[in-house]
Amino acid sequence: DILERLGLPDDAIQPLADDVYRNLTQGDVSELLRLQDLSDQEIILRLELDRWAPDDIPALVSVTRLAALRREHLLRNNTVLRAYRQGLIDDARARAELQAAREPMDYVGYRMAAMALAREVDRLEDTRDLVLASVVKGLLKPGEGSEQLASLGMDQASISLHLLRAKLNLMPRM
């Protein structure tokens, strides 16, 4: 799909990967990304001025375009996953967005499961912090706070430690 968008033939990626890409340093890739807004002709002129091998230049233009597309793709996916984790979009919408980005189904399932777990952990941490703040401010008695924390799945040792930290105005450990 990316090769089609770039107008590259299907067999263009093999020489790119074998002959050029493996020899690029991180600095080279960063420099190529800085060129992404230029036209292909401008990129070619810039690479010629930087004394790149003439045979490598067409592949480097392709790498520049591929790297820019990959960066935008990752940005989009990370935005979708962050929105899902924060509860701004639901499971169905997040899955649809990732599938629209042509992510493999295994990846979509794995990432959604990981984000669902992260979302649940965030909710539990927020609830824990609210209970602790309520105990410290006297809105809940310590026994009531302990019961609510236990209902979140916390063990008694953790509850005692968190209540003590809250009373001493220490932040919970991350």
PDB file of C-alpha atoms in Angstrom:
ATOM      1  CA  ASP A   1       0.000   0.000   0.000  1.00  0.00           C
ATOM      2  CA  ILE A   2       2.762   2.465   0.904  1.00  0.00           C
ATOM      3  CA  LEU A   3       4.692   1.513  -2.221  1.00  0.00           C
ATOM      4  CA  GLU A   4       1.591   2.154  -4.322  1.00  0.00           C
ATOM      5  CA  ARG A   5       1.100   5.589  -2.729  1.00  0.00           C
ATOM      6  CA  LEU A   6       4.696   6.426  -3.554  1.00  0.00           C
ATOM      7  CA  GLY A   7       4.284   5.145  -7.092  1.00  0.00           C
ATOM      8  CA  LEU A   8       7.033   2.576  -6.623  1.00  0.00           C
ATOM      9  CA  PRO A   9       6.980  -0.812  -8.313  1.00  0.00           C
ATOM     10  CA  ASP A  10       6.586  -3.782  -5.978  1.00  0.00           C
ATOM     11  CA  ASP A  11      10.176  -4.901  -6.537  1.00  0.00           C
ATOM     12  CA  ALA A  12      11.648  -1.487  -5.651  1.00  0.00           C
ATOM     13  CA  ILE A  13      11.703  -2.160  -1.935  1.00  0.00           C
ATOM     14  CA  GLN A  14      14.193  -5.061  -2.078  1.00  0.00           C
ATOM     15  CA  PRO A  15      17.188  -3.098  -3.386  1.00  0.00           C
ATOM     16  CA  LEU A  16      16.165  -0.273  -1.070  1.00  0.00           C
ATOM     17  CA  ALA A  17      16.265  -2.519   1.986  1.00  0.00           C
ATOM     18  CA  ASP A  18      19.325  -4.532   1.036  1.00  0.00           C
ATOM     19  CA  ASP A  19      21.615  -1.949  -0.503  1.00  0.00           C
ATOM     20  CA  VAL A  20      20.761   1.349   1.125  1.00  0.00           C
ATOM     21  CA  TYR A  21      18.590   1.217   4.187  1.00  0.00           C
ATOM     22  CA  ARG A  22      20.796  -1.046   6.301  1.00  0.00           C
ATOM     23  CA  ASN A  23      23.705   1.348   5.819  1.00  0.00           C
ATOM     24  CA  LEU A  24      21.859   4.448   6.989  1.00  0.00           C
ATOM     25  CA  THR A  25      22.705   5.816  10.396  1.00  0.00           C
ATOM     26  CA  GLN A  26      20.096   7.373  12.670  1.00  0.00           C
ATOM     27  CA  GLY A  27      21.560  10.751  11.716  1.00  0.00           C
ATOM     28  CA  ASP A  28      21.058   9.932   8.039  1.00  0.00           C
ATOM     29  CA  VAL A  29      17.430   9.032   8.619  1.00  0.00           C
ATOM     30  CA  SER A  30      16.888  12.208  10.659  1.00  0.00           C
ATOM     31  CA  GLU A  31      18.411  14.269   7.871  1.00  0.00           C
ATOM     32  CA  LEU A  32      16.211  12.545   5.303  1.00  0.00           C
ATOM     33  CA  LEU A  33      13.131  13.300   7.405  1.00  0.00           C
ATOM     34  CA  ARG A  34      14.084  16.978   7.388  1.00  0.00           C
ATOM     35  CA  LEU A  35      13.860  16.805   3.586  1.00  0.00           C
ATOM     36  CA  GLN A  36      10.357  15.320   3.526  1.00  0.00           C
ATOM     37  CA  ASP A  37       8.564  18.542   2.561  1.00  0.00           C
ATOM     38  CA  LEU A  38      10.786  19.085  -0.470  1.00  0.00           C
ATOM     39  CA  SER A  39       9.947  17.866  -3.957  1.00  0.00           C
ATOM     40  CA  ASP A  40      11.727  14.786  -5.242  1.00  0.00           C
ATOM     41  CA  GLN A  41      13.926  16.991  -7.455  1.00  0.00           C
ATOM     42  CA  GLU A  42      14.881  19.177  -4.492  1.00  0.00           C
ATOM     43  CA  ILE A  43      15.727  16.090  -2.433  1.00  0.00           C
ATOM     44  CA  ILE A  44      17.887  14.752  -5.270  1.00  0.00           C
ATOM     45  CA  LEU A  45      19.767  18.063  -5.512  1.00  0.00           C
ATOM     46  CA  ARG A  46      20.272  18.167  -1.726  1.00  0.00           C
ATOM     47  CA  LEU A  47      21.575  14.593  -1.664  1.00  0.00           C
ATOM     48  CA  GLU A  48      23.909  15.288  -4.580  1.00  0.00           C
ATOM     49  CA  LEU A  49      25.288  18.309  -2.718  1.00  0.00           C
ATOM     50  CA  ASP A  50      25.774  16.095   0.342  1.00  0.00           C
ATOM     51  CA  ARG A  51      27.875  13.808  -1.897  1.00  0.00           C
ATOM     52  CA  TRP A  52      25.661  10.730  -1.700  1.00  0.00           C
ATOM     53  CA  ALA A  53      26.457   8.050  -4.261  1.00  0.00           C
ATOM     54  CA  PRO A  54      24.403   8.730  -7.411  1.00  0.00           C
ATOM     55  CA  ASP A  55      23.202   5.113  -7.505  1.00  0.00           C
ATOM     56  CA  ASP A  56      21.808   5.436  -3.970  1.00  0.00           C
ATOM     57  CA  ILE A  57      19.918   8.690  -4.474  1.00  0.00           C
ATOM     58  CA  PRO A  58      16.681   7.254  -5.982  1.00  0.00           C
ATOM     59  CA  ALA A  59      16.463   4.780  -3.109  1.00  0.00           C
ATOM     60  CA  LEU A  60      17.135   7.557  -0.582  1.00  0.00           C
ATOM     61  CA  VAL A  61      14.284   9.605  -2.036  1.00  0.00           C
ATOM     62  CA  SER A  62      12.062   6.544  -1.501  1.00  0.00           C
ATOM     63  CA  VAL A  63      13.371   6.092   2.046  1.00  0.00           C
ATOM     64  CA  THR A  64      12.552   9.736   2.750  1.00  0.00           C
ATOM     65  CA  ARG A  65       8.981   9.260   1.570  1.00  0.00           C
ATOM     66  CA  LEU A  66       8.590   5.932   3.392  1.00  0.00           C
ATOM     67  CA  ALA A  67      10.005   7.333   6.642  1.00  0.00           C
ATOM     68  CA  ALA A  68       7.662  10.320   6.514  1.00  0.00           C
ATOM     69  CA  LEU A  69       4.658   8.081   5.864  1.00  0.00           C
ATOM     70  CA  ARG A  70       5.670   5.738   8.678  1.00  0.00           C
ATOM     71  CA  ARG A  71       6.068   8.630  11.106  1.00  0.00           C
ATOM     72  CA  GLU A  72       2.602   9.975  10.238  1.00  0.00           C
ATOM     73  CA  HIS A  73       1.160   6.462  10.503  1.00  0.00           C
ATOM     74  CA  LEU A  74       2.645   6.001  13.989  1.00  0.00           C
ATOM     75  CA  LEU A  75       1.422   9.421  15.080  1.00  0.00           C
ATOM     76  CA  ARG A  76      -2.111   8.553  13.947  1.00  0.00           C
ATOM     77  CA  ASN A  77      -2.109   5.168  15.686  1.00  0.00           C
ATOM     78  CA  ASN A  78      -0.684   6.616  18.904  1.00  0.00           C
ATOM     79  CA  THR A  79      -3.379   9.299  18.879  1.00  0.00           C
ATOM     80  CA  VAL A  80      -6.107   6.670  18.444  1.00  0.00           C
ATOM     81  CA  LEU A  81      -4.685   4.550  21.260  1.00  0.00           C
ATOM     82  CA  ARG A  82      -4.275   7.540  23.584  1.00  0.00           C
ATOM     83  CA  ALA A  83      -7.873   8.638  22.914  1.00  0.00           C
ATOM     84  CA  TYR A  84      -9.084   5.107  23.659  1.00  0.00           C
ATOM     85  CA  ARG A  85      -7.017   4.852  26.837  1.00  0.00           C
ATOM     86  CA  GLN A  86      -8.405   8.160  28.075  1.00  0.00           C
ATOM     87  CA  GLY A  87     -11.958   7.025  27.321  1.00  0.00           C
ATOM     88  CA  LEU A  88     -12.522   9.638  24.621  1.00  0.00           C
ATOM     89  CA  ILE A  89     -13.432   7.014  22.013  1.00  0.00           C
ATOM     90  CA  ASP A  90     -14.941   3.586  22.504  1.00  0.00           C
ATOM     91  CA  ASP A  91     -13.562   0.159  21.637  1.00  0.00           C
ATOM     92  CA  ALA A  92     -15.432  -0.102  18.335  1.00  0.00           C
ATOM     93  CA  ARG A  93     -14.205   3.273  17.106  1.00  0.00           C
ATOM     94  CA  ALA A  94     -10.591   2.560  18.103  1.00  0.00           C
ATOM     95  CA  ARG A  95     -10.673  -0.828  16.345  1.00  0.00           C
ATOM     96  CA  ALA A  96     -12.213   0.741  13.244  1.00  0.00           C
ATOM     97  CA  GLU A  97      -9.546   3.459  13.173  1.00  0.00           C
ATOM     98  CA  LEU A  98      -6.707   0.948  13.492  1.00  0.00           C
ATOM     99  CA  GLN A  99      -8.242  -1.315  10.864  1.00  0.00           C
ATOM    100  CA  ALA A 100      -8.686   1.678   8.543  1.00  0.00           C
ATOM    101  CA  ALA A 101      -4.951   2.280   8.963  1.00  0.00           C
ATOM    102  CA  ARG A 102      -4.533  -1.288   7.644  1.00  0.00           C
ATOM    103  CA  GLU A 103      -2.963  -2.605  10.798  1.00  0.00           C
ATOM    104  CA  PRO A 104      -2.801  -6.410  10.977  1.00  0.00           C
ATOM    105  CA  MET A 105      -5.653  -7.909  12.979  1.00  0.00           C
ATOM    106  CA  ASP A 106      -3.205  -9.526  15.427  1.00  0.00           C
ATOM    107  CA  TYR A 107      -1.706  -6.106  16.142  1.00  0.00           C
ATOM    108  CA  VAL A 108      -5.132  -4.515  16.575  1.00  0.00           C
ATOM    109  CA  GLY A 109      -6.219  -7.207  19.027  1.00  0.00           C
ATOM    110  CA  TYR A 110      -2.996  -7.043  21.004  1.00  0.00           C
ATOM    111  CA  ARG A 111      -2.894  -3.248  21.220  1.00  0.00           C
ATOM    112  CA  MET A 112      -6.568  -3.008  22.131  1.00  0.00           C
ATOM    113  CA  ALA A 113      -6.107  -5.562  24.920  1.00  0.00           C
ATOM    114  CA  ALA A 114      -3.057  -3.670  26.199  1.00  0.00           C
ATOM    115  CA  MET A 115      -4.902  -0.347  26.085  1.00  0.00           C
ATOM    116  CA  ALA A 116      -7.969  -1.837  27.793  1.00  0.00           C
ATOM    117  CA  LEU A 117      -5.714  -3.007  30.624  1.00  0.00           C
ATOM    118  CA  ALA A 118      -3.995   0.392  30.808  1.00  0.00           C
ATOM    119  CA  ARG A 119      -7.412   2.068  30.836  1.00  0.00           C
ATOM    120  CA  GLU A 120      -8.534  -0.136  33.730  1.00  0.00           C
ATOM    121  CA  VAL A 121      -5.302   0.549  35.657  1.00  0.00           C
ATOM    122  CA  ASP A 122      -5.756   4.299  35.120  1.00  0.00           C
ATOM    123  CA  ARG A 123      -9.322   4.068  36.432  1.00  0.00           C
ATOM    124  CA  LEU A 124      -8.240   2.087  39.489  1.00  0.00           C
ATOM    125  CA  GLU A 125      -5.384   4.501  40.243  1.00  0.00           C
ATOM    126  CA  ASP A 126      -7.704   7.495  39.918  1.00  0.00           C
ATOM    127  CA  THR A 127     -10.247   5.837  42.219  1.00  0.00           C
ATOM    128  CA  ARG A 128      -7.513   4.956  44.726  1.00  0.00           C
ATOM    129  CA  ASP A 129      -6.247   8.540  44.713  1.00  0.00           C
ATOM    130  CA  LEU A 130      -9.772   9.913  45.256  1.00  0.00           C
ATOM    131  CA  VAL A 131     -10.382   7.541  48.173  1.00  0.00           C
ATOM    132  CA  LEU A 132      -7.055   8.482  49.758  1.00  0.00           C
ATOM    133  CA  ALA A 133      -7.745  12.205  49.340  1.00  0.00           C
ATOM    134  CA  SER A 134     -11.212  11.713  50.833  1.00  0.00           C
ATOM    135  CA  VAL A 135      -9.732   9.983  53.902  1.00  0.00           C
ATOM    136  CA  VAL A 136      -7.103  12.703  54.374  1.00  0.00           C
ATOM    137  CA  LYS A 137      -9.738  15.481  54.072  1.00  0.00           C
ATOM    138  CA  GLY A 138     -12.016  13.679  56.520  1.00  0.00           C
ATOM    139  CA  LEU A 139     -14.755  12.981  53.975  1.00  0.00           C
ATOM    140  CA  LEU A 140     -14.309   9.241  54.620  1.00  0.00           C
ATOM    141  CA  LYS A 141     -13.353   7.499  57.849  1.00  0.00           C
ATOM    142  CA  PRO A 142     -10.141   5.444  57.585  1.00  0.00           C
ATOM    143  CA  GLY A 143     -12.143   2.211  57.921  1.00  0.00           C
ATOM    144  CA  GLU A 144     -14.454   3.227  55.068  1.00  0.00           C
ATOM    145  CA  GLY A 145     -11.467   4.171  52.940  1.00  0.00           C
ATOM    146  CA  SER A 146      -9.845   0.816  53.689  1.00  0.00           C
ATOM    147  CA  GLU A 147     -13.003  -1.007  52.624  1.00  0.00           C
ATOM    148  CA  GLN A 148     -13.199   0.929  49.377  1.00  0.00           C
ATOM    149  CA  LEU A 149      -9.533   0.316  48.629  1.00  0.00           C
ATOM    150  CA  ALA A 150      -9.990  -3.391  49.363  1.00  0.00           C
ATOM    151  CA  SER A 151     -12.910  -3.440  46.911  1.00  0.00           C
ATOM    152  CA  LEU A 152     -10.454  -2.224  44.252  1.00  0.00           C
ATOM    153  CA  GLY A 153      -8.390  -5.350  44.864  1.00  0.00           C
ATOM    154  CA  MET A 154      -5.690  -3.893  47.080  1.00  0.00           C
ATOM    155  CA  ASP A 155      -4.251  -6.072  49.840  1.00  0.00           C
ATOM    156  CA  GLN A 156      -4.176  -4.905  53.458  1.00  0.00           C
ATOM    157  CA  ALA A 157      -0.441  -4.138  53.489  1.00  0.00           C
ATOM    158  CA  SER A 158      -0.782  -1.897  50.419  1.00  0.00           C
ATOM    159  CA  ILE A 159      -3.856  -0.196  51.875  1.00  0.00           C
ATOM    160  CA  SER A 160      -2.043   0.596  55.128  1.00  0.00           C
ATOM    161  CA  LEU A 161       0.998   1.889  53.269  1.00  0.00           C
ATOM    162  CA  HIS A 162      -1.066   4.087  50.940  1.00  0.00           C
ATOM    163  CA  LEU A 163      -3.147   5.506  53.780  1.00  0.00           C
ATOM    164  CA  LEU A 164       0.013   6.359  55.723  1.00  0.00           C
ATOM    165  CA  ARG A 165       1.623   7.961  52.659  1.00  0.00           C
ATOM    166  CA  ALA A 166      -1.550   9.992  52.052  1.00  0.00           C
ATOM    167  CA  LYS A 167      -1.680  11.181  55.669  1.00  0.00           C
ATOM    168  CA  LEU A 168       1.966  12.234  55.416  1.00  0.00           C
ATOM    169  CA  ASN A 169       1.137  13.985  52.137  1.00  0.00           C
ATOM    170  CA  LEU A 170       3.457  11.776  50.110  1.00  0.00           C
ATOM    171  CA  MET A 171       2.564  10.882  46.556  1.00  0.00           C
ATOM    172  CA  PRO A 172       1.899   7.211  45.754  1.00  0.00           C
ATOM    173  CA  ARG A 173       4.823   5.462  44.103  1.00  0.00           C
ATOM    174  CA  MET A 174       4.520   4.911  40.379  1.00  0.00           C
TER     175      MET A 174
END
